[in-house]
Amino acid sequence: MSLVIEHVAKRFERFPALKGVSLTAPKGCFLALLGPSGSGKTTLLRILGGLEFADAGRVAFDDLDWLALPARERRAGFVFQQYALFRHMTVAKNIAFGLSIRPRRTRPTRAEIARRVEELLALVQLEGLGKRYPSQLSGGQRQRVALARALAIEPRMLLLDEPFGALDARVRKDLRHWLRGLHERLGVTTVFVTHDQDEALELADLVAVLNQGRIEQIATPAELRAHPASDFVADFLGQAVPGGGVVPLRTARAPTLKGKIFKRSEENP
Amino acid sequence: MTPMLRPRAPTDDHPLTKLVLSLVAVGFIALFLLMPLVTVFWEALAQGMDSAIAALREPDALSAIQLSFTVAAIAVPCNALFGLAAAWCVTKFDFIGKNLLVTLIDIPFSVSPVVSGLVYMLIFGLQGWLGQDLRDHGIKIVFALPGIVLATIFVTFPFVARELIPLMSEQGRDEEEAAVSLGASGWSTLRRVTLPNIKWALLYGVLLCNARAMGEFGAVSVVSGHIRGLTDTMPLHVEVLYNDYQYAAAFAVAALLALLALVTLGIKSLLEWQFAGEIAATHSH
C-alpha cells in the first residue's frame, strides 16, 4: 500500500532527464524531491501526475498500476508552480471545477458542490474570497486556491511543483508550516519538488536527493544530515544548514538575517 | 537644494521638426487610406442616394450580394474551425514537423490569390486532373458556388489561426494540464478552459476573416467564370460594372463593400472598448 517507483526513465530528445529512478515511500508520507535544476525532479513529478510519459519503468501506488492509468483517472491533485488557475473563473468555480466536470452519475448536486467549496475555502483560510478572480489575489492566496482546487477531487496523491517557488521569503515560511500542518490533518500521500534544502529538510518525512537524473540518496531529514551518502549530497545540503538544525517553528516568522533569505528561484521561466 | 529639472517635452527636437513629421504622417494616412474611402462613397452618391440604391436593387447586383454573403457564411465557419484546430494543435502539443505546419498556415498570405485560384482550376477544372471524372458524375466545382467557396477558404485560412496562435502560446498549457489532472476530458477541457480564454481573439479572427471573405477578388475571379447573376460576387460585380462604364453603379456596390468592412472594424473596436478589462485578463495575469 505504498508508493513504489521502479527504474523510471525518461529522455527529452537527446537529453536524458531520468536515468532509471527507483524509490519506495510509505502511504501518507510527505516526500520531497530535492535537487538542482536539471536533476529530473520535476519530470518525475509530472510522470506521477500523468502529464509526462515515462519511457521505461513502473510505478505502483495503492495497489494500482499507476502509469497505466490515464492522467484524468488518477485523481492526482497537481499544484503547479505558477498555480495555473483558470483565469476566467472565480475562485469558487476554480475549486469546484474537478467536481462539476464529473459525469452526471457521479457528480455531486449543485448544493453539495457549493458546500464542499465553502469547506475548502475555510480549510485554506480564504473564507469570503470565493467570488474573486485569480488576478485579484496575492501570490500566497493563489497558491492556496490551487491547493484547494487540487484537494476538491479528494486526491489519492498530492503533487506539488515548487509550491513556494514564486512567493517571497516571508509568505514562503508561513505557508510552509501551514502546509505541514495541513498534511498532518489530511494524511494524503504528498510528493513535492523543491530546490531549496531548508524547505525539504523542514517539511518532509522523506527526502530524495536527485542529481542528473539519478537518486543520490533517499532518507529521513535527520539521517540525511547525519550520514550524507555522497559528496554531492553533503555539498548540496551543506549550503543550507549552517547550524545543522531546523529553524524552530516559533522563530521562523520573525524577520531574521540568518541563512539565505533571498534565493533566486532557478527554475522560474 | 537644487530644484527638480523637468524637461517640458519628452524630446528636445525642434518644434518645426515635430510639426513636419506629424504632418507627413497625417498626410500619408489621409492620402492613402482616407481619400480612397471618401472617393468611393463620394462617387457612389454622385447621382444621389436614390440612384445608388437603385443600382443595388438591380437583379445582378442583388444576386452578387447574396452570393458574397453565402460564400462568407460557409467559408468563415469552416475557417474558424480549421483555425481553432490548427492553433490548438500547434500550441498545445509537440510533434515533428510543427514548424513546417506553422509555415504552411501562412502560405495563403504569401502566395498571390490568382495562383491559388489557378491551382483549383488545375485540379477541378474541365481540363484539370479531376475534371473529367467530376463531369461524368455531374458535379460542378469551378464556375459554381463550391469553387468560389474553396478559393475563399484558401485565401482566408490564416486569419483565425494567426490571431489565435500568439495568444494561445502566451497562455501556455498549464491550465489545460490542470484541467486534465482534475479529471476533465479533452472535450470539456476545450469547452470549459481553452475556449473561454481565447473567445475574444477567436471573434477578432472571425471578423477579419469575414471582411476578407466578402472582399476577395483574385482567387475568386479565376474560379468563378464571371457568369452574371450567377457566379459574380460583389467584388467581381464591381469590376463588371466598371468595365461597362456604369461608374455610379460600380461605386454603389463598392461603397456597400467598404461599408461592410467599416462595420466589421467598428464592431471590433466596440468590443475592444466594451470588454477591455476582460480581454486584458485573458492575457498572463
XYZ file of C-alpha atoms in Angstrom:
554
model
C 0.000 0.000 0.000
C 2.887 2.349 -0.583
C 4.308 4.354 -3.445
C 6.827 2.224 -5.297
C 8.750 3.723 -8.196
C 10.896 1.269 -10.160
C 13.528 2.153 -12.761
C 11.633 5.054 -14.253
C 13.493 6.599 -17.194
C 12.679 9.470 -19.498
C 14.510 11.206 -22.345
C 13.689 14.517 -23.957
C 15.011 14.225 -27.481
C 18.679 13.703 -26.686
C 18.677 14.862 -23.104
C 18.196 12.072 -20.520
C 16.042 13.631 -17.813
C 15.687 10.495 -15.684
C 18.135 7.599 -15.875
C 16.280 4.851 -14.037
C 14.908 6.153 -10.767
C 13.657 3.848 -8.021
C 12.259 4.671 -4.624
C 9.728 3.492 -2.086
C 7.719 5.721 0.200
C 5.039 4.655 2.685
C 1.445 5.733 2.168
C 0.576 9.053 3.755
C 4.180 10.118 3.595
C 5.375 13.632 2.849
C 8.103 13.072 0.260
C 10.414 15.780 -1.050
C 12.220 15.529 -4.372
C 15.237 17.743 -3.835
C 17.838 18.670 -6.387
C 19.364 21.391 -8.529
C 17.668 22.433 -11.759
C 18.008 19.823 -14.461
C 18.171 16.993 -11.945
C 14.916 15.470 -13.192
C 12.795 16.136 -10.122
C 10.035 17.997 -11.943
C 9.986 15.374 -14.711
C 9.445 12.662 -12.104
C 6.617 14.644 -10.543
C 4.965 15.194 -13.927
C 5.237 11.487 -14.683
C 3.457 10.767 -11.402
C 0.782 13.255 -12.398
C 0.359 11.719 -15.851
C 1.415 14.917 -17.608
C 4.542 13.268 -18.965
C 5.060 9.677 -20.018
C 7.911 7.507 -18.785
C 9.953 5.712 -21.452
C 10.606 2.812 -19.087
C 9.923 1.642 -15.556
C 6.813 1.207 -13.473
C 5.034 2.864 -10.596
C 2.722 1.122 -8.164
C 0.539 3.043 -5.767
C -2.412 1.928 -3.708
C -2.324 -1.465 -5.470
C -2.757 0.316 -8.803
C -0.552 0.135 -11.872
C -0.205 3.890 -11.655
C 1.386 4.623 -15.042
C -1.272 2.613 -16.883
C -3.972 4.960 -15.600
C -4.645 7.987 -17.803
C -3.985 11.300 -16.052
C -7.656 12.120 -15.705
C -8.402 8.873 -13.901
C -5.508 9.023 -11.453
C -7.046 11.574 -9.135
C -3.639 13.052 -8.505
C -4.071 16.601 -7.258
C -1.419 18.624 -9.055
C -0.406 22.072 -7.838
C 1.575 23.900 -10.494
C 4.483 26.183 -9.852
C 2.637 29.116 -11.433
C -0.663 27.767 -9.986
C -2.364 27.501 -13.416
C -5.653 28.778 -12.002
C -8.400 29.142 -14.590
C -8.171 32.863 -15.123
C -11.696 33.352 -16.425
C -13.322 31.604 -13.453
C -13.928 32.858 -9.945
C -12.093 31.264 -7.060
C -15.191 29.231 -6.186
C -15.566 27.994 -9.794
C -11.888 27.104 -9.854
C -12.212 24.995 -6.737
C -15.450 23.414 -7.947
C -14.017 22.525 -11.363
C -12.938 18.976 -10.593
C -16.380 18.148 -9.186
C -18.510 19.970 -11.727
C -16.964 18.238 -14.749
C -17.755 14.769 -13.468
C -20.238 12.746 -15.500
C -23.797 13.254 -14.305
C -23.974 9.905 -12.482
C -21.102 10.677 -10.136
C -21.428 14.451 -9.997
C -22.467 15.854 -6.620
C -25.525 18.116 -6.591
C -25.054 21.841 -7.003
C -25.708 22.450 -3.314
C -23.279 19.716 -2.354
C -20.568 21.245 -4.566
C -21.192 24.682 -3.053
C -20.884 23.194 0.419
C -17.589 21.482 -0.498
C -16.228 24.739 -1.916
C -17.072 26.575 1.309
C -15.386 23.841 3.332
C -12.258 24.019 1.221
C -12.165 27.815 1.305
C -12.265 27.578 5.087
C -9.566 24.912 5.042
C -7.192 27.144 3.088
C -8.267 30.187 5.107
C -9.782 32.106 2.234
C -13.357 32.439 3.507
C -15.305 35.091 1.646
C -13.000 35.248 -1.357
C -14.988 32.789 -3.475
C -16.326 35.458 -5.809
C -12.930 36.988 -6.630
C -10.986 36.268 -9.781
C -7.430 34.871 -9.603
C -5.994 38.166 -10.877
C -7.419 39.877 -7.779
C -5.475 37.672 -5.367
C -1.960 37.817 -3.965
C 0.573 35.121 -4.776
C 0.079 33.330 -1.475
C -3.700 33.372 -1.885
C -3.481 31.973 -5.424
C -1.260 29.238 -4.113
C -3.860 28.240 -1.578
C -6.654 28.350 -4.159
C -4.597 26.000 -6.314
C -4.241 23.690 -3.351
C -7.946 23.819 -2.542
C -8.760 23.035 -6.186
C -6.462 20.016 -6.069
C -7.971 18.846 -2.775
C -11.528 19.148 -4.056
C -11.235 15.940 -6.053
C -10.246 14.038 -2.903
C -6.906 13.158 -4.452
C -5.241 9.829 -3.911
C -1.935 11.653 -4.080
C -0.980 15.320 -3.889
C 1.755 16.569 -6.213
C 3.299 19.985 -5.627
C 5.710 21.527 -8.117
C 7.954 24.051 -6.340
C 4.968 25.049 -4.216
C 6.688 28.084 -2.763
C 8.912 28.954 -5.702
C 7.050 32.033 -6.827
C 6.466 33.524 -3.381
C 8.546 35.969 -1.395
C 10.537 34.758 1.583
C 8.079 35.765 4.327
C 4.977 34.247 2.795
C 7.011 31.185 1.982
C 7.868 30.417 5.584
C 4.313 30.985 6.766
C 2.838 28.745 4.078
C 5.412 26.070 4.723
C 4.296 25.491 8.276
C 0.693 25.753 7.354
C 1.155 23.126 4.622
C 2.913 20.761 7.001
C 0.037 21.127 9.452
C -2.466 20.525 6.693
C -0.683 17.369 5.617
C -0.816 16.065 9.158
C -4.562 16.663 9.270
C -5.361 15.154 5.886
C -2.790 12.373 5.663
C -2.738 12.378 1.844
C 0.450 10.998 0.311
C 2.226 14.124 -0.866
C 5.177 14.496 -3.213
C 6.715 17.909 -3.635
C 9.541 19.208 -5.738
C 11.959 21.787 -4.451
C 15.483 23.036 -4.976
C 15.504 24.587 -1.511
C 17.293 22.353 1.005
C 15.757 24.129 4.008
C 12.319 23.553 2.688
C 12.863 19.853 2.031
C 14.524 19.133 5.359
C 11.984 21.062 7.349
C 8.821 19.799 5.707
C 9.360 16.264 4.528
C 9.244 12.857 6.192
C 11.471 11.538 3.436
C 13.833 13.413 1.147
C 15.043 12.041 -2.180
C 18.096 13.937 -3.396
C 18.297 13.900 -7.182
C 21.261 14.732 -9.347
C 21.461 14.459 -13.127
C 18.547 12.089 -13.445
C 19.535 9.748 -10.629
C 18.668 9.473 -6.941
C 21.766 10.138 -4.874
C 20.125 9.320 -1.596
C 16.709 8.843 -0.079
C 16.398 9.161 3.676
C 14.722 10.995 6.523
C 15.967 14.542 7.077
C 17.793 13.530 10.265
C 19.553 10.644 8.566
C 20.405 12.770 5.591
C 22.037 15.355 7.779
C 23.910 12.789 9.861
C 25.046 10.490 7.050
C 25.073 12.064 3.610
C 25.681 9.198 1.184
C 27.844 11.083 -1.265
C 29.899 14.216 -1.664
C 27.160 15.659 -3.797
C 24.570 15.252 -1.045
C 26.873 16.628 1.628
C 27.743 19.533 -0.605
C 24.171 20.249 -1.602
C 22.882 20.137 1.971
C 25.910 21.905 3.320
C 24.925 25.129 1.682
C 21.700 25.290 3.548
C 22.140 24.092 7.100
C 24.714 26.390 8.635
C 23.856 25.366 12.208
C 22.933 21.858 11.183
C 19.447 22.308 12.559
C 15.941 23.188 11.549
C 14.672 26.664 12.241
C 12.227 26.249 15.134
C 8.598 26.831 14.289
C 8.185 29.774 16.627
C 11.094 31.850 15.368
C 10.501 31.218 11.706
C 8.015 34.040 11.488
C 10.342 36.596 12.997
C 12.353 38.586 10.496
C 15.849 37.188 10.660
C 19.010 37.591 8.709
C 20.054 34.025 9.350
C 20.548 31.853 6.314
C 19.721 32.746 2.764
C 16.513 34.668 2.698
C 16.584 35.748 -0.890
C 17.085 32.746 -3.038
C 16.962 33.032 -6.757
C 14.358 30.633 -7.987
C 16.331 28.963 -10.757
C 13.517 27.169 -12.436
C 11.182 30.066 -12.907
C 10.778 30.766 -16.584
C 18.541 72.429 -2.661
C 18.565 72.146 -6.401
C 15.137 72.304 -7.927
C 13.983 69.253 -9.862
C 14.668 69.850 -13.520
C 11.782 68.696 -15.608
C 12.025 68.750 -19.374
C 8.976 70.371 -20.896
C 8.670 67.699 -23.601
C 9.858 64.115 -23.863
C 12.175 65.020 -26.751
C 14.250 68.098 -27.413
C 13.657 68.134 -31.170
C 12.937 71.445 -32.792
C 9.185 72.221 -32.765
C 9.300 72.582 -36.532
C 10.703 69.057 -36.930
C 7.844 67.699 -34.865
C 5.279 69.636 -36.858
C 6.678 68.430 -40.180
C 6.819 64.801 -39.006
C 3.239 64.919 -37.739
C 2.025 66.483 -40.964
C 3.784 63.842 -43.045
C 2.194 61.055 -41.004
C -1.302 62.545 -41.095
C -0.933 63.454 -44.753
C 0.145 59.948 -45.634
C -2.834 58.397 -43.870
C -5.200 60.911 -45.463
C -3.806 60.356 -48.944
C -3.547 56.577 -48.950
C -6.243 55.395 -46.558
C -8.852 58.071 -46.113
C -9.067 59.543 -49.594
C -9.861 56.311 -51.470
C -12.575 55.547 -48.939
C -14.102 59.007 -49.216
C -13.889 58.853 -53.020
C -15.775 55.574 -53.102
C -18.663 56.978 -51.106
C -18.495 60.314 -52.973
C -18.728 58.647 -56.367
C -21.425 56.249 -55.201
C -23.607 59.151 -54.125
C -22.642 61.444 -57.018
C -26.010 60.906 -58.699
C -27.941 60.873 -55.470
C -28.917 58.305 -52.897
C -31.830 57.017 -54.968
C -29.770 56.003 -57.959
C -27.216 54.325 -55.679
C -29.964 52.293 -54.047
C -31.478 51.517 -57.422
C -28.091 50.185 -58.585
C -28.027 47.861 -55.567
C -31.558 46.588 -56.221
C -30.796 45.580 -59.744
C -31.147 41.740 -60.078
C -27.474 41.084 -60.937
C -26.350 43.248 -58.016
C -28.748 41.512 -55.660
C -27.521 38.114 -56.787
C -23.885 39.225 -56.302
C -24.652 40.446 -52.782
C -26.458 37.233 -51.976
C -23.604 35.119 -53.349
C -20.997 37.035 -51.345
C -22.946 36.518 -48.137
C -23.491 32.837 -48.892
C -19.787 32.296 -49.573
C -18.823 34.098 -46.369
C -21.439 32.160 -44.410
C -19.810 28.883 -45.480
C -16.135 29.863 -45.599
C -15.946 31.758 -42.304
C -17.287 28.990 -40.016
C -15.063 26.476 -41.808
C -12.011 28.609 -41.239
C -12.982 29.359 -37.658
C -12.994 25.608 -37.082
C -9.810 24.914 -39.067
C -8.030 27.870 -37.470
C -9.016 26.766 -33.978
C -7.907 23.205 -34.650
C -4.604 24.345 -36.152
C -3.857 26.777 -33.322
C -4.811 24.198 -30.672
C -2.591 21.577 -32.189
C 0.361 23.920 -32.748
C 0.301 25.483 -29.283
C -0.783 22.641 -27.012
C 1.180 19.712 -28.446
C 4.708 18.938 -29.544
C 5.249 16.932 -32.680
C 7.683 16.541 -35.536
C 7.063 18.935 -38.389
C 5.364 21.570 -36.243
C 7.401 24.430 -37.698
C 6.547 23.234 -41.171
C 2.854 23.328 -40.304
C 3.142 26.884 -38.979
C 4.818 27.895 -42.231
C 2.129 26.154 -44.274
C -0.574 28.079 -42.464
C 0.988 31.283 -43.800
C 1.060 30.178 -47.430
C -2.200 31.887 -48.383
C -0.732 35.182 -47.134
C 2.382 34.870 -49.242
C 1.012 33.287 -52.420
C -0.790 35.504 -54.894
C -4.545 34.756 -54.756
C -4.551 34.335 -58.526
C -2.138 31.443 -58.194
C -4.363 29.696 -55.668
C -7.337 30.187 -57.990
C -5.360 28.641 -60.832
C -4.468 25.667 -58.649
C -8.156 24.921 -58.159
C -8.675 25.232 -61.915
C -5.840 22.781 -62.435
C -7.409 20.259 -60.084
C -11.140 20.661 -60.617
C -11.325 22.480 -63.972
C -12.595 20.730 -67.088
C -9.044 20.246 -68.364
C -7.798 19.550 -64.828
C -6.861 16.321 -63.069
C -10.317 15.529 -61.778
C -12.239 17.497 -64.397
C -13.429 14.561 -66.495
C -14.464 12.415 -63.523
C -16.364 15.273 -61.933
C -18.167 15.981 -65.200
C -19.091 12.326 -65.596
C -20.738 12.408 -62.200
C -22.396 15.723 -62.842
C -20.510 17.536 -60.087
C -19.766 21.202 -60.733
C -16.980 22.766 -58.735
C -15.336 25.523 -60.730
C -17.577 28.176 -62.269
C -20.004 27.431 -59.433
C -20.513 28.005 -55.708
C -18.235 25.162 -54.470
C -15.217 26.529 -56.364
C -15.785 30.053 -55.085
C -16.133 28.761 -51.532
C -12.951 26.666 -51.851
C -10.948 29.593 -53.203
C -12.264 31.857 -50.441
C -11.451 29.312 -47.736
C -7.914 29.041 -49.081
C -7.305 32.771 -49.166
C -8.793 33.460 -45.717
C -7.368 30.397 -43.992
C -4.652 32.121 -41.902
C -6.802 34.826 -40.304
C -8.217 32.866 -37.373
C -5.121 30.706 -36.804
C -2.817 33.746 -36.921
C -4.957 35.547 -34.377
C -5.067 32.574 -32.007
C -1.531 31.149 -32.126
C 0.298 34.037 -30.389
C -2.326 34.293 -27.642
C -2.514 30.559 -27.052
C 1.247 30.145 -26.895
C 1.421 33.044 -24.452
C -1.203 31.370 -22.279
C 0.753 28.101 -22.293
C -0.520 24.646 -21.440
C -0.712 24.895 -17.665
C -4.448 25.428 -17.460
C -5.172 22.531 -19.799
C -2.856 20.294 -17.795
C -4.556 21.394 -14.605
C -7.954 20.573 -16.109
C -6.810 17.097 -17.147
C -5.291 16.384 -13.743
C -8.642 17.373 -12.212
C -10.319 14.729 -14.347
C -11.530 16.714 -17.377
C -11.843 15.022 -20.758
C -10.313 16.575 -23.865
C -13.681 17.921 -24.911
C -14.564 19.542 -21.611
C -11.046 20.981 -21.370
C -11.559 22.625 -24.752
C -15.039 23.848 -23.944
C -14.558 24.969 -20.355
C -10.923 26.070 -20.220
C -9.445 26.783 -23.641
C -12.388 28.381 -25.454
C -13.312 30.877 -22.726
C -9.682 32.021 -22.639
C -9.493 32.678 -26.359
C -13.027 33.754 -27.220
C -12.079 37.373 -27.952
C -9.163 36.511 -30.195
C -11.379 33.958 -31.922
C -14.022 36.608 -32.515
C -11.472 39.065 -33.976
C -10.139 36.368 -36.229
C -13.647 35.577 -37.398
C -14.445 39.247 -38.058
C -11.270 39.811 -40.076
C -11.769 36.542 -41.901
C -15.307 37.616 -42.747
C -14.192 41.010 -44.052
C -11.666 39.374 -46.313
C -14.019 36.583 -47.405
C -16.533 39.100 -48.715
C -13.847 41.231 -50.328
C -11.710 38.571 -52.009
C -11.191 39.248 -55.700
C -8.193 37.483 -57.248
C -8.718 33.833 -56.408
C -12.482 34.038 -56.809
C -12.098 35.804 -60.156
C -10.218 32.806 -61.583
C -12.659 30.101 -60.467
C -15.921 31.997 -60.802
C -16.186 32.127 -64.589
C -17.914 35.530 -64.328
C -21.412 34.354 -65.074
C -23.504 37.451 -64.410
C -26.289 36.987 -61.936
C -24.966 33.542 -61.100
C -21.282 33.349 -60.116
C -20.352 37.006 -59.744
C -19.579 38.002 -56.163
C -19.690 41.640 -55.069
C -16.059 42.468 -55.916
C -16.413 40.756 -59.298
C -19.639 42.594 -59.961
C -17.894 45.902 -59.234
C -15.353 45.097 -61.912
C -18.003 44.083 -64.429
C -19.951 47.298 -63.872
C -16.814 49.400 -64.063
C -15.741 47.815 -67.334
C -19.255 48.515 -68.664
C -18.732 52.227 -67.895
C -21.521 52.079 -65.292
C -19.455 54.089 -62.844
C -22.228 55.131 -60.468
C -23.472 51.558 -60.105
C -19.923 50.218 -59.725
C -19.216 52.690 -56.962
C -22.539 51.952 -55.287
C -21.634 48.266 -54.928
C -18.063 49.210 -53.965
C -19.431 51.543 -51.311
C -21.547 48.728 -49.895
C -18.427 46.530 -49.693
C -16.492 49.312 -47.994
C -19.365 49.855 -45.607
C -19.368 46.181 -44.624
C -15.637 46.433 -43.905
C -16.151 49.559 -41.829
C -18.941 47.919 -39.858
C -16.646 44.943 -39.182
C -13.903 47.199 -37.866
C -16.478 49.171 -35.909
C -17.734 46.030 -34.175
C -14.160 45.030 -33.390
C -13.337 48.396 -31.806
C -16.603 48.435 -29.916
C -15.913 45.004 -28.439
C -12.369 46.018 -27.532
C -13.658 49.079 -25.750
C -16.561 47.358 -24.047
C -14.626 44.380 -22.744
C -11.157 45.884 -22.277
C -10.838 44.528 -18.748
C -11.906 41.052 -19.609
C -9.616 40.926 -22.635
C -6.654 42.044 -20.541
C -7.446 39.323 -18.002
C -7.138 36.587 -20.602
C -3.509 37.516 -21.096
C -0.999 36.372 -18.470
C -2.007 37.524 -15.029
